[in-house]
Amino acid sequence: MKIGITSDHAAHDLRVDLIPRLRDLGYDIVDRGPATAERTDYAAWGAGLAQQVAAGEFDLGIAICGSGIGISIACNKVRGIRAACVSESYSARMSRAHNNANILCFGARVVGPDVALDLCREFLTTQFQGGRHTGRVAQLGQLDEGDTSFIQDVC
């Protein structure tokens, strides 16, 4: 499984810490930067990784900023991306199992290195359950295409 990982400056050190730990678990991790902890913008890094995940260059992605929120919003602006901002393992697991999330986001100022590794493990080892969740994920795809027709059925 090929995984792209990125961050902004606030999460640079956590990203650098995670890469060898994830590689030790057998994952093909591609570091998408930034190269230093010098100030940079989360939107560019998150959207850049999201474009690569959406294009199939990576199976999944990991995007980290200070809170995890900004970079997850940036990722979710890219068509086909379902980025989940999480801070504990249950949500990391459910984001894959129920929502078929393809980018994991979290905050370096929210979780430490061991929790971050646990989030990654849960996310990367969980498969989408399909079944009753398939239609819901399909609705997210409809939203990507600007199709909101399903909303009228419930509101």
Phi, psi and omega in degrees: 000127181262122186240127173266141180227138179215172177198175165260190182296323183296334183248008182307309185295322178294318178300313180298324177292321184288325188305306180293329179293320177289323177296323177298334177276359176099008181272143174275097185260127177249117181280118180259015172082184011282165185284335182227174177269016177292143184313134179207172186257128181298327185299317181293317181292317180294312180295323178298313177296317181300320177299321180290321176294314180298328180278356179085009178291332177231147176290318180213168179226160174229126182229129188230134170225195182299310181257339187090343186285306183301315182290329177290322177297315179299314179301317184289353175281349181268128181305132177092358182261137174233086182268134181243126176266117185228163177222005176212162192292327180300313180293325176299316180293314183290331178298329175275311187296318186255329186250355182050042178302143179244357171224128175266130178235144174201170185254132178291338177268003182249318181237151176269180185301320182288319176295319178302316178296319178297318178300315180298316179300313180300313182297314186283339181261356182263135177258152175297131183283337182068221179055230184298343181274343184299314180296324180292318178293324176298324176297325176297322176295322176299318178299321176303326182270002180082010181270109179250016184302329181290339180294323181298338180286342186239345184253000000 
